[in-house]
Short mmCIF file of C-alpha atoms in Angstrom, two decimals:
data_model
loop_
_atom_site.label_atom_id
_atom_site.label_comp_id
_atom_site.label_asym_id
_atom_site.label_seq_id
_atom_site.Cartn_x
_atom_site.Cartn_y
_atom_site.Cartn_z
CA MET A 542 128.25 119.63 178.88
CA PRO A 543 124.84 118.29 179.67
CA HIS A 544 125.34 114.96 178.06
CA VAL A 545 128.45 114.21 180.09
CA PRO A 546 127.24 114.45 183.68
CA LEU A 547 129.88 114.94 186.35
CA THR A 548 129.95 113.76 189.95
CA PRO A 549 132.35 116.25 191.51
CA ASP A 550 132.58 114.60 194.93
CA LEU A 551 133.60 111.23 193.51
CA GLY A 552 137.04 110.34 194.87
CA ALA A 553 138.27 108.87 191.60
CA VAL A 554 138.62 110.57 188.24
CA VAL A 555 136.37 107.95 186.73
CA SER A 556 134.76 104.95 188.31
CA PHE A 557 133.23 101.96 186.52
CA GLU A 558 130.79 99.81 188.47
CA GLY A 559 129.68 96.74 186.60
CA ALA A 560 129.49 98.78 183.41
CA GLY A 561 128.62 97.18 180.11
CA VAL A 562 127.66 98.31 176.67
CA ARG A 563 126.32 96.41 173.72
CA LEU A 564 126.61 97.61 170.18
CA PRO A 565 124.55 96.71 167.17
CA LYS A 566 126.34 94.72 164.58
CA LEU A 567 125.23 93.39 161.26
CA ASN A 568 126.43 89.89 160.59
CA ARG A 569 126.27 88.41 157.20
CA ARG A 570 125.33 84.81 157.61
CA LYS A 571 126.34 82.15 155.16
CA VAL A 572 123.85 82.27 152.40
CA GLY A 573 124.29 78.73 151.17
CA ARG A 574 121.94 77.49 148.56
CA SER A 575 118.79 78.73 150.06
CA ARG A 576 115.73 78.11 148.02
CA ASN A 577 114.35 81.32 149.29
CA ARG A 578 115.22 83.82 146.58
CA LEU A 579 114.51 86.78 148.77
CA LYS A 580 117.02 85.51 151.30
CA ARG A 581 119.61 85.12 148.58
CA ILE A 582 119.21 88.71 147.56
CA ARG A 583 119.31 90.05 151.07
CA GLY A 584 122.24 87.81 151.90
CA ASP A 585 120.46 86.99 155.11
CA VAL A 586 121.80 89.73 157.27
CA ALA A 587 121.32 89.31 160.97
CA ARG A 588 120.94 92.36 163.14
CA ASP A 589 122.67 91.31 166.31
CA GLU A 590 123.80 93.13 169.35
CA ILE A 591 127.13 92.27 170.84
CA TRP A 592 128.40 93.14 174.28
CA PHE A 593 131.59 95.09 173.71
CA VAL A 594 132.16 95.73 177.39
CA ARG A 595 130.68 93.60 180.14
CA ASP A 596 130.67 93.98 183.88
CA ALA A 597 133.67 96.31 184.07
CA THR A 598 134.59 97.48 187.55
CA PHE A 599 137.64 99.61 188.13
CA SER A 600 138.58 103.19 188.78
CA LEU A 601 141.16 105.72 187.72
CA GLN A 602 142.63 107.76 190.56
CA PRO A 603 143.75 111.36 190.15
CA GLY A 604 147.23 111.63 188.71
CA GLU A 605 147.29 108.03 187.57
CA ALA A 606 148.15 106.69 184.11
CA LEU A 607 146.22 103.51 183.52
CA ALA A 608 146.94 101.23 180.57
CA ILE A 609 144.08 99.31 178.97
CA VAL A 610 145.81 96.17 177.71
CA GLY A 611 143.98 94.00 175.22
CA HIS A 612 143.85 92.91 171.63
CA LEU A 613 142.24 94.85 168.86
CA ASN A 614 138.43 94.61 169.07
CA SER A 615 138.58 93.55 172.70
CA GLY A 616 136.48 96.53 173.70
CA ARG A 617 139.35 98.86 174.57
CA ASP A 618 138.14 101.85 172.62
CA GLN A 619 134.60 101.39 173.88
CA LEU A 620 135.96 101.45 177.41
CA LEU A 621 137.62 104.78 176.70
CA ARG A 622 134.47 106.21 175.19
CA LEU A 623 132.46 105.06 178.19
CA ALA A 624 134.95 106.81 180.44
CA ALA A 625 134.71 110.04 178.47
CA GLY A 626 130.94 109.80 178.31
CA THR A 627 130.62 109.75 174.52
CA LEU A 628 129.05 106.34 174.97
CA ILE A 629 126.43 105.60 177.62
CA ALA A 630 126.51 102.31 179.53
CA ASP A 631 123.61 99.87 179.06
CA GLU A 632 124.20 98.28 182.45
CA GLY A 633 126.03 99.36 185.54
CA THR A 634 127.29 102.88 185.99
CA VAL A 635 130.20 105.01 184.90
CA ARG A 636 130.75 108.14 186.90
CA ARG A 637 133.40 110.77 186.48
CA SER A 638 134.40 113.74 188.57
CA VAL A 639 136.06 115.81 185.84
CA PRO A 640 135.64 116.08 182.08
CA ILE A 641 137.78 113.54 180.26
CA VAL A 642 138.94 114.46 176.78
CA PRO A 643 138.66 111.48 174.43
CA LEU A 644 141.37 111.02 171.84
CA VAL A 645 139.69 108.15 170.05
CA GLY A 646 139.75 108.45 166.28
CA LEU A 647 140.26 112.18 166.58
CA GLY A 648 141.11 112.61 162.92
CA GLY A 649 137.58 111.52 162.00
CA ALA A 650 136.17 114.76 163.30
CA LEU A 651 138.30 116.92 161.02
CA GLY A 652 136.54 118.08 157.87
CA GLY A 653 138.37 118.33 154.58
CA SER A 654 136.12 121.08 153.31
CA TYR A 655 137.07 123.37 156.16
CA THR A 656 140.27 125.33 156.47
CA VAL A 657 142.83 124.34 159.06
CA ARG A 658 141.86 127.30 161.20
CA GLN A 659 138.18 126.37 161.02
CA ASN A 660 139.04 122.81 161.95
CA ILE A 661 140.92 124.01 164.99
CA TYR A 662 137.90 126.00 166.12
CA LEU A 663 135.56 123.13 165.42
CA LEU A 664 137.48 120.36 167.13
CA GLY A 665 138.42 122.67 169.97
CA SER A 666 134.75 123.40 170.62
CA LEU A 667 133.81 119.74 170.41
CA LEU A 668 136.40 118.96 173.04
CA GLY A 669 134.85 121.53 175.32
CA MET A 670 136.93 124.66 174.85
CA THR A 671 135.18 128.02 174.71
CA GLN A 672 135.68 130.38 171.82
CA ALA A 673 137.78 132.71 173.95
CA GLU A 674 140.05 129.89 175.07
CA ILE A 675 140.63 128.80 171.51
CA VAL A 676 141.50 132.32 170.41
CA GLU A 677 143.96 132.57 173.25
CA ARG A 678 145.59 129.19 172.60
CA LEU A 679 145.55 129.31 168.82
CA PRO A 680 149.20 130.39 168.42
CA GLY A 681 150.32 127.52 170.63
CA ILE A 682 148.27 124.98 168.69
CA VAL A 683 149.53 126.28 165.35
CA GLU A 684 153.10 126.15 166.50
CA ARG A 685 152.87 122.67 167.93
CA ALA A 686 151.07 121.26 164.90
CA ASP A 687 153.41 123.19 162.60
CA VAL A 688 150.60 124.38 160.33
CA GLY A 689 151.46 128.08 160.24
CA LYS A 690 151.83 128.03 156.46
CA ILE A 691 148.57 126.23 155.72
CA LEU A 692 146.45 127.80 158.44
CA ASP A 693 143.97 129.33 156.02
CA LYS A 694 144.13 126.64 153.38
CA PHE A 695 141.58 123.88 153.16
CA LEU A 696 142.53 120.74 155.00
CA GLY A 697 141.35 118.84 151.94
CA ASP A 698 143.12 115.58 151.38
CA SER A 699 146.12 116.39 153.50
CA SER A 700 147.95 113.44 154.92
CA ARG A 701 147.13 111.52 158.04
CA LEU A 702 150.30 112.89 159.54
CA VAL A 703 149.09 116.46 159.33
CA ARG A 704 145.63 115.53 160.60
CA GLY A 705 147.13 113.65 163.50
CA ARG A 706 149.34 116.57 164.41
CA ILE A 707 146.45 119.03 164.32
CA ALA A 708 144.12 116.83 166.34
CA TRP A 709 146.75 116.05 168.91
CA SER A 710 147.76 119.67 169.34
CA ILE A 711 144.17 120.74 169.86
CA ALA A 712 143.53 117.98 172.37
CA MET A 713 146.53 119.00 174.43
CA ALA A 714 145.47 122.63 174.31
CA THR A 715 142.26 121.77 176.18
CA GLN A 716 144.38 121.49 179.34
CA ALA A 717 141.87 118.98 180.64
CA PRO A 718 142.49 117.24 183.95
CA ALA A 719 142.13 113.82 182.29
CA PHE A 720 142.60 112.26 178.87
CA ALA A 721 141.56 108.98 177.29
CA ILE A 722 144.08 108.26 174.55
CA SER A 723 143.78 105.54 171.95
CA GLN A 724 146.60 105.01 169.49
CA ALA A 725 146.80 108.76 169.15
CA LEU A 726 150.51 108.63 169.57
CA THR A 727 151.09 106.31 166.67
CA VAL A 728 150.62 109.00 164.07
CA GLY A 729 153.31 111.35 162.93
CA GLN A 730 157.01 111.14 162.49
CA PRO A 731 159.10 109.70 165.32
CA SER A 732 160.23 113.17 166.29
CA PHE A 733 156.63 114.34 166.68
CA GLN A 734 155.71 111.24 168.62
CA GLN A 735 158.65 111.83 170.88
CA GLN A 736 157.46 115.35 171.46
CA CYS A 737 153.96 114.10 172.28
CA TRP A 738 155.25 111.67 174.83
CA GLU A 739 157.24 114.38 176.47
CA ILE A 740 154.14 116.51 176.80
CA VAL A 741 152.17 113.59 178.19
CA GLU A 742 154.87 112.84 180.71
CA GLU A 743 155.07 116.45 181.70
CA ARG A 744 151.30 116.60 182.22
CA HIS A 745 151.34 113.32 184.08
CA ALA A 746 153.97 114.67 186.44
CA ALA A 747 151.75 117.69 187.00
CA GLY A 748 148.90 115.47 188.18
CA VAL A 749 146.85 114.93 185.00
CA SER A 750 145.26 111.47 184.70
CA PHE A 751 145.42 109.26 181.62
CA LEU A 752 143.73 106.20 180.23
CA VAL A 753 145.95 104.79 177.51
CA VAL A 754 145.35 102.25 174.75
CA SER A 755 148.37 101.40 172.64
CA ASP A 756 149.68 98.50 170.64
CA LYS A 757 153.24 99.35 171.57
CA PRO A 758 154.22 97.59 174.82
CA SER A 759 157.25 99.85 175.21
CA GLU A 760 155.08 102.95 175.43
CA LEU A 761 152.82 101.42 178.04
CA LYS A 762 155.73 100.17 180.12
CA ARG A 763 157.45 103.50 180.04
CA PHE A 764 154.47 105.56 180.87
CA CYS A 765 151.71 103.76 182.79
CA ASP A 766 151.51 103.06 186.50
CA ARG A 767 148.91 100.32 186.37
CA ALA A 768 147.09 98.21 183.83
CA ILE A 769 143.72 96.67 183.20
CA LEU A 770 143.73 93.49 181.16
CA ILE A 771 140.69 93.16 178.96
CA ASP A 772 139.52 90.42 176.64
CA GLU A 773 136.23 90.15 174.82
CA GLY A 774 134.89 93.03 176.83
CA ARG A 775 135.64 91.58 180.23
CA VAL A 776 138.16 92.94 182.65
CA LEU A 777 140.40 90.00 183.53
CA ALA A 778 142.87 91.66 185.84
CA ASP A 779 143.80 94.91 187.53
CA THR A 780 147.54 94.59 187.82
CA THR A 781 150.96 95.94 186.83
CA VAL A 782 151.74 96.82 183.24
CA GLU A 783 154.37 94.06 182.90
CA ASP A 784 152.07 91.41 184.27
CA ALA A 785 149.19 92.46 182.03
CA LEU A 786 151.40 92.43 178.93
CA ASP A 787 152.76 89.00 179.87
CA ARG A 788 149.31 87.58 180.34
CA LEU A 789 148.12 89.12 177.09
CA LYS A 790 150.58 86.87 175.24
CA ASP A 791 148.65 83.82 176.47
CA ILE A 792 145.35 85.14 175.18
CA PRO A 793 144.69 84.27 171.56
CA PRO A 794 143.80 87.29 169.47
CA PRO A 795 140.17 87.29 168.44
CA LYS A 796 139.40 85.58 165.18
CA ASP A 797 139.04 88.02 162.37
CA GLN A 798 135.55 89.12 162.96
CA VAL A 799 134.78 90.46 159.57
CA HIS A 800 131.49 92.02 160.14
CA PHE A 801 129.22 93.27 157.52
CA VAL A 802 129.17 96.99 157.02
CA ILE A 803 126.71 98.75 154.81
CA ASP A 804 128.36 101.72 153.16
CA ASP A 805 125.93 104.43 152.97
CA ASP A 806 126.65 107.22 150.64
CA ASP A 807 123.01 107.13 149.75
CA ASP A 808 121.10 110.23 148.92
CA ASP A 809 118.19 109.42 151.16
CA ASP A 810 118.08 112.87 152.57
CA ASP A 811 117.97 114.87 149.40
CA ALA A 812 115.03 117.15 149.61
CA GLU A 813 112.57 117.41 146.82
CA LEU A 814 109.82 119.92 146.76
CA ILE A 815 107.13 117.68 145.44
CA MET B 900 116.40 125.58 173.79
CA LEU B 901 118.96 126.08 176.51
CA THR B 902 121.51 124.32 174.33
CA LEU B 903 120.80 126.84 171.64
CA TRP B 904 121.83 129.67 173.91
CA ARG B 905 124.66 128.03 175.77
CA HIS B 906 126.40 126.81 172.66
CA ARG B 907 125.55 129.70 170.41
CA GLN B 908 129.16 130.33 169.52
CA VAL B 909 129.81 126.81 168.30
CA LEU B 910 126.50 126.80 166.49
CA ARG B 911 127.14 130.11 164.81
CA MET B 912 130.47 128.81 163.64
CA LEU B 913 129.05 125.55 162.34
CA VAL B 914 126.19 127.27 160.56
CA LEU B 915 128.36 129.93 158.95
CA ARG B 916 130.76 127.27 157.79
CA ASP B 917 128.04 125.10 156.33
CA LEU B 918 126.58 128.03 154.44
CA GLN B 919 129.98 129.06 153.23
CA ARG B 920 130.67 125.55 152.05
CA GLN B 921 127.41 125.40 150.15
CA TYR B 922 127.92 128.74 148.54
CA THR B 923 131.43 127.96 147.40
CA LYS B 924 130.45 124.58 146.01
CA PHE B 925 128.39 125.90 143.10
CA ARG B 926 129.32 128.57 140.62
CA LEU B 927 126.24 130.64 141.23
CA GLY B 928 126.65 130.26 144.97
CA TYR B 929 124.12 132.25 146.93
CA LEU B 930 121.99 132.89 143.85
CA TRP B 931 120.78 129.29 144.02
CA THR B 932 119.05 130.08 147.28
CA ILE B 933 116.94 132.53 145.28
CA ILE B 934 116.68 130.78 141.94
CA GLU B 935 115.46 127.44 143.24
CA PRO B 936 112.33 128.62 145.10
CA LEU B 937 111.67 131.42 142.63
CA GLY B 938 111.78 128.99 139.73
CA MET B 939 109.47 126.63 141.56
CA SER B 940 107.03 129.40 142.37
CA ILE B 941 106.93 130.52 138.74
CA VAL B 942 106.38 126.97 137.46
CA LEU B 943 103.55 126.34 139.90
CA TRP B 944 102.06 129.76 139.27
CA PHE B 945 102.13 129.12 135.55
CA VAL B 946 100.45 125.73 135.87
CA PHE B 947 97.81 126.62 138.40
CA SER B 948 97.08 130.14 137.35
CA MET B 949 97.69 130.26 133.62
CA LEU B 950 97.17 126.75 132.30
CA LEU B 951 94.31 125.73 134.53
CA GLY B 952 92.69 129.13 134.28
CA PRO B 953 91.56 131.44 137.04
CA ARG B 954 89.84 129.01 139.33
CA LYS B 955 89.16 129.54 142.96
CA LEU B 956 92.53 128.15 144.02
CA GLY B 957 94.41 130.22 146.56
CA LEU B 958 94.09 133.94 146.87
CA GLN B 959 95.13 136.72 144.55
CA PRO B 960 97.73 137.69 143.45
CA TYR B 961 98.54 134.02 143.13
CA LEU B 962 102.28 134.34 142.43
CA LEU B 963 102.76 136.19 145.70
CA PHE B 964 100.38 133.88 147.55
CA LEU B 965 102.41 130.92 146.35
CA SER B 966 105.90 132.23 147.02
CA VAL B 967 105.07 133.32 150.57
CA ALA B 968 104.29 129.68 151.41
CA ILE B 969 106.76 127.94 149.09
CA LEU B 970 109.79 129.44 150.85
CA PRO B 971 108.92 128.20 154.34
CA TRP B 972 107.81 124.87 152.89
CA TRP B 973 111.21 124.61 151.23
CA TRP B 974 112.84 125.22 154.61
CA PHE B 975 110.60 122.60 156.20
CA THR B 976 111.16 119.90 153.63
CA LYS B 977 114.91 120.48 153.32
CA GLY B 978 115.43 120.46 157.05
CA ILE B 979 113.26 117.45 157.82
CA ALA B 980 114.73 115.40 154.97
CA GLN B 981 118.22 115.78 156.41
CA MET B 982 117.17 114.77 159.91
CA SER B 983 117.04 111.04 159.25
CA GLY B 984 120.73 110.89 158.43
CA VAL B 985 122.04 113.45 160.86
CA PHE B 986 123.67 111.17 163.42
CA ARG B 987 125.01 108.77 160.80
CA LYS B 988 126.67 111.65 158.97
CA ASN B 989 128.28 113.08 162.08
CA LYS B 990 129.83 109.84 163.33
CA GLY B 991 133.31 111.25 163.60
CA GLU B 992 132.15 114.19 165.66
CA LEU B 993 129.83 112.19 167.90
CA ARG B 994 132.64 109.87 168.90
CA ILE B 995 134.61 112.59 170.62
CA SER B 996 132.16 115.41 171.14
CA LEU B 997 131.67 116.52 174.71
CA LEU B 998 128.88 118.83 173.54
CA PRO B 999 125.21 117.93 173.75
CA THR B 1000 124.04 115.52 171.08
CA GLU B 1001 121.07 117.64 170.00
CA LEU B 1002 123.58 120.15 168.64
CA TRP B 1003 123.66 118.33 165.31
CA VAL B 1004 119.92 118.55 164.91
CA LEU B 1005 120.03 122.24 165.75
CA ARG B 1006 122.78 122.77 163.23
CA ILE B 1007 120.69 121.46 160.33
CA LEU B 1008 117.72 123.40 161.57
CA LEU B 1009 119.66 126.65 161.72
CA VAL B 1010 121.43 126.18 158.40
CA THR B 1011 118.15 125.59 156.59
CA MET B 1012 116.56 128.46 158.49
CA MET B 1013 119.34 130.80 157.41
CA GLU B 1014 118.84 129.68 153.83
CA PHE B 1015 115.16 130.45 154.22
CA ILE B 1016 115.88 133.91 155.55
CA LEU B 1017 118.41 134.50 152.79
CA SER B 1018 115.80 133.49 150.24
CA LEU B 1019 113.28 136.09 151.44
CA PRO B 1020 114.24 138.48 148.60
CA VAL B 1021 112.09 136.17 146.46
CA ILE B 1022 109.06 137.53 148.29
CA ILE B 1023 110.30 141.06 147.70
CA VAL B 1024 110.59 140.28 144.00
CA ALA B 1025 107.05 138.90 144.04
CA VAL B 1026 105.82 142.01 145.87
CA ILE B 1027 107.39 144.22 143.23
CA LEU B 1028 105.97 142.13 140.39
CA THR B 1029 102.47 142.11 141.82
CA ARG B 1030 102.61 145.58 143.42
CA ASP B 1031 100.87 144.23 146.49
CA VAL B 1032 102.36 145.77 149.63
CA PRO B 1033 101.58 143.95 152.90
CA GLY B 1034 99.54 145.49 155.68
CA PRO B 1035 100.55 146.03 159.32
CA LEU B 1036 99.94 142.39 160.26
CA ILE B 1037 103.22 141.57 158.48
CA VAL B 1038 104.79 142.00 161.93
CA LEU B 1039 103.49 138.48 162.64
CA PHE B 1040 105.89 137.07 160.04
CA PRO B 1041 108.74 136.49 162.57
CA LEU B 1042 106.25 134.75 164.85
CA GLY B 1043 105.63 132.29 162.03
CA ILE B 1044 109.38 131.63 161.86
CA ALA B 1045 109.52 131.01 165.61
CA LEU B 1046 106.58 128.63 165.50
CA GLN B 1047 107.98 126.71 162.55
CA PHE B 1048 111.32 126.50 164.35
CA VAL B 1049 109.76 124.86 167.42
CA LEU B 1050 107.78 122.49 165.23
CA MET B 1051 110.81 121.48 163.17
CA TYR B 1052 113.00 121.09 166.24
CA GLY B 1053 110.54 118.65 167.78
CA LEU B 1054 109.89 116.79 164.57
CA GLY B 1055 113.61 116.74 163.77
CA LEU B 1056 114.54 115.23 167.13
CA LEU B 1057 111.80 112.65 166.72
CA ILE B 1058 112.84 111.61 163.23
CA ALA B 1059 116.57 111.76 163.94
CA SER B 1060 116.18 109.51 166.99
CA TYR B 1061 113.97 106.90 165.42
CA ALA B 1062 115.95 106.84 162.17
CA VAL B 1063 118.85 105.43 164.16
CA VAL B 1064 116.73 102.49 165.29
CA ILE B 1065 114.77 102.11 162.05
CA PRO B 1066 116.89 102.97 159.00
CA ASP B 1067 113.82 102.65 156.78
CA LEU B 1068 112.40 105.78 158.32
CA ALA B 1069 114.26 107.96 155.80
CA ARG B 1070 112.14 106.50 153.00
CA ILE B 1071 108.94 106.77 154.97
CA VAL B 1072 109.64 110.41 155.71
CA ARG B 1073 110.13 111.09 152.03
CA ILE B 1074 106.73 109.73 151.16
CA ALA B 1075 105.12 111.46 154.11
CA MET B 1076 106.59 114.78 153.04
CA ARG B 1077 105.08 114.42 149.60
CA ALA B 1078 101.68 113.69 151.05
CA LEU B 1079 102.02 116.55 153.46
CA PHE B 1080 102.75 118.97 150.63
CA TYR B 1081 99.31 118.40 149.20
CA LEU B 1082 97.61 118.23 152.57
CA THR B 1083 99.02 121.58 153.61
CA PRO B 1084 97.63 124.86 152.35
CA VAL B 1085 100.63 125.78 150.23
CA LEU B 1086 99.13 125.72 146.76
CA TYR B 1087 95.72 126.64 148.07
CA SER B 1088 94.21 128.61 150.89
CA ILE B 1089 92.68 127.10 153.98
CA THR B 1090 89.46 128.81 152.88
CA ASN B 1091 89.41 126.60 149.76
CA ILE B 1092 88.75 123.59 151.95
CA PRO B 1093 85.04 122.82 152.32
CA GLU B 1094 83.75 124.03 155.62
CA HIS B 1095 82.79 120.66 157.05
CA ILE B 1096 86.31 119.21 156.81
CA ARG B 1097 88.17 122.42 157.61
CA PRO B 1098 88.47 121.63 161.35
CA TYR B 1099 90.43 118.49 160.47
CA ALA B 1100 92.71 120.46 158.17
CA THR B 1101 93.64 122.76 161.00
CA LEU B 1102 95.03 119.77 162.87
CA ASN B 1103 98.01 120.12 160.55
CA PRO B 1104 100.60 121.95 162.67
CA LEU B 1105 101.96 123.73 159.60
CA VAL B 1106 98.73 125.64 159.14
CA ALA B 1107 99.53 128.18 161.83
CA PRO B 1108 103.03 129.17 160.70
CA LEU B 1109 101.89 129.41 157.08
CA GLY B 1110 98.93 131.49 158.18
CA LEU B 1111 101.19 133.82 160.11
CA TYR B 1112 103.38 134.33 157.06
CA ARG B 1113 100.40 135.17 154.88
CA VAL B 1114 98.34 137.21 157.29
CA GLY B 1115 100.12 140.45 156.34
CA TRP B 1116 98.71 140.30 152.83
CA TRP B 1117 95.48 138.40 153.39
CA PRO B 1118 94.24 139.35 156.90
CA ASP B 1119 90.91 137.61 156.46
CA GLU B 1120 92.27 134.24 155.32
CA HIS B 1121 91.69 132.87 158.78
CA GLU B 1122 88.32 133.51 160.25
CA SER B 1123 89.19 132.18 163.66
CA TYR B 1124 92.16 132.47 165.93
CA LEU B 1125 91.27 129.00 167.13
CA HIS B 1126 93.36 127.66 164.23
CA TYR B 1127 96.42 129.29 165.67
CA GLY B 1128 95.63 128.00 169.13
CA ILE B 1129 95.25 124.40 167.99
CA SER B 1130 98.35 124.61 165.87
CA LEU B 1131 100.42 126.17 168.62
CA VAL B 1132 99.45 123.48 171.10
CA LEU B 1133 100.25 120.84 168.48
CA CYS B 1134 103.69 122.32 167.83
CA LEU B 1135 104.45 122.25 171.55
CA VAL B 1136 103.18 118.69 171.91
CA ILE B 1137 105.33 117.56 168.98
CA PHE B 1138 108.31 119.28 170.54
CA GLY B 1139 107.68 117.48 173.83
CA VAL B 1140 107.34 114.10 172.15
CA GLY B 1141 110.46 114.73 170.06
CA TRP B 1142 112.49 115.66 173.10
CA TRP B 1143 111.28 112.62 175.00
CA ALA B 1144 112.12 110.29 172.11
CA PHE B 1145 115.52 111.86 171.75
CA LYS B 1146 116.40 111.52 175.43
CA ARG B 1147 115.19 107.95 175.41
CA HIS B 1148 117.31 107.00 172.42
CA GLU B 1149 120.40 109.02 173.20
CA PRO B 1150 122.47 106.00 174.36
CA ARG B 1151 121.56 104.24 171.14
CA ILE B 1152 122.39 107.29 169.06
CA LEU B 1153 125.85 107.50 170.54
CA LYS B 1154 126.44 103.89 169.53
CA GLU B 1155 126.15 104.90 165.90
CA ALA B 1156 129.55 106.56 166.12
#
């Protein structure tokens, strides 16, 4: 995994030292009654960069389950991606001693035009499994995700529940020493969620480390040993789960930052001969 | 290049799946890989050979001359055109992928290369039609593929990286590709270019791969091996620049996801 460098002799699983990352964001400014026609057409879009994580310093020790407590859009998911290495810090450093499997929007990597089996191979490879490992663990994944009947059918427009189950089962099959989980446990029926939690707890007991983002306080309280409180990209506290959740109540949720997204289904990359 | 080897299993899977998807999407499936370039070759052959009369454009037999270069050009233009959107299109994968980021560029490159290889029967058809069997120098054909691969890999990384920073690049590439089509000896032979500007024409890195494809049939198209030398160096330089640009922009690329 060349793009996720490891520091094997680091004591912690992952260590953030003043890490920060800024992401580009298009903001649609108020157009008003500008006399400038061109501006009215463009809608005066500003290309800004916003710091999603700033000056984060903390570490995750082996065998620990650390909750990232914060509101939506507070930079929680970016923190997880930084930890896993699928995002590279613009300032400071993030070092990790073992590969961390990110479960952040896992369903997005599943392709509807592939069969379920193909998706398992694809996502499994993306998460760092070798072909041989996938072959070996395929029965387990199929059983856990309960997709035996549709294994060779196209995933197509199957429900989010099925996608969630598949993604989750694959992620667990990686048997990684650390996971970064974001809301992954909110998909599926209660019985499946229950099952997931049991697996997570089992792994945790066996010494696997976790970074967890969840909007359900009960899950965090039940499962995590420690918490990081984060707001607007800044780490406010490194404390107990209860304390972090209490303090979160005093922080106003961010105003609805409706930012401007350009949908691009454009055909810019259609090749023409001449 | 190391990525190519180390992740060959994933790549093979991705490429096979992409091809499969393309071939199941249309009723004629694989046949399109043949029909599209063959149709184009016939149209161009008709215009430049029949309508405009037997001028000194290209070498004879013109249909064969054309199709031998049209196929790799098709590979080039299809591959490069997709590069500008590659990271935007693979957002979902980039977010969680622990594999090297250049994998997505390689995937497009390999899919279009496979299509090119699968379209080679067009040349066989042209050989049968024109009854012009290639000489021993046809063994250089695979070398042309290798050279074009290196060139496209470098160019692809370069375009893919900068397209993330400058979305307008996709449009610019489209125009540039059109210009390049006429500036490259596809419709004509390098020997059609007047002698005093020919050295500048050989600065086009596509000249060498195209020459290597054609050399089996027309061994004397290139008078000097210097062309190949210049072109080879250029391909390697482009690859180096592409790799540098990609490494420099990788943090930014990952932010796309």
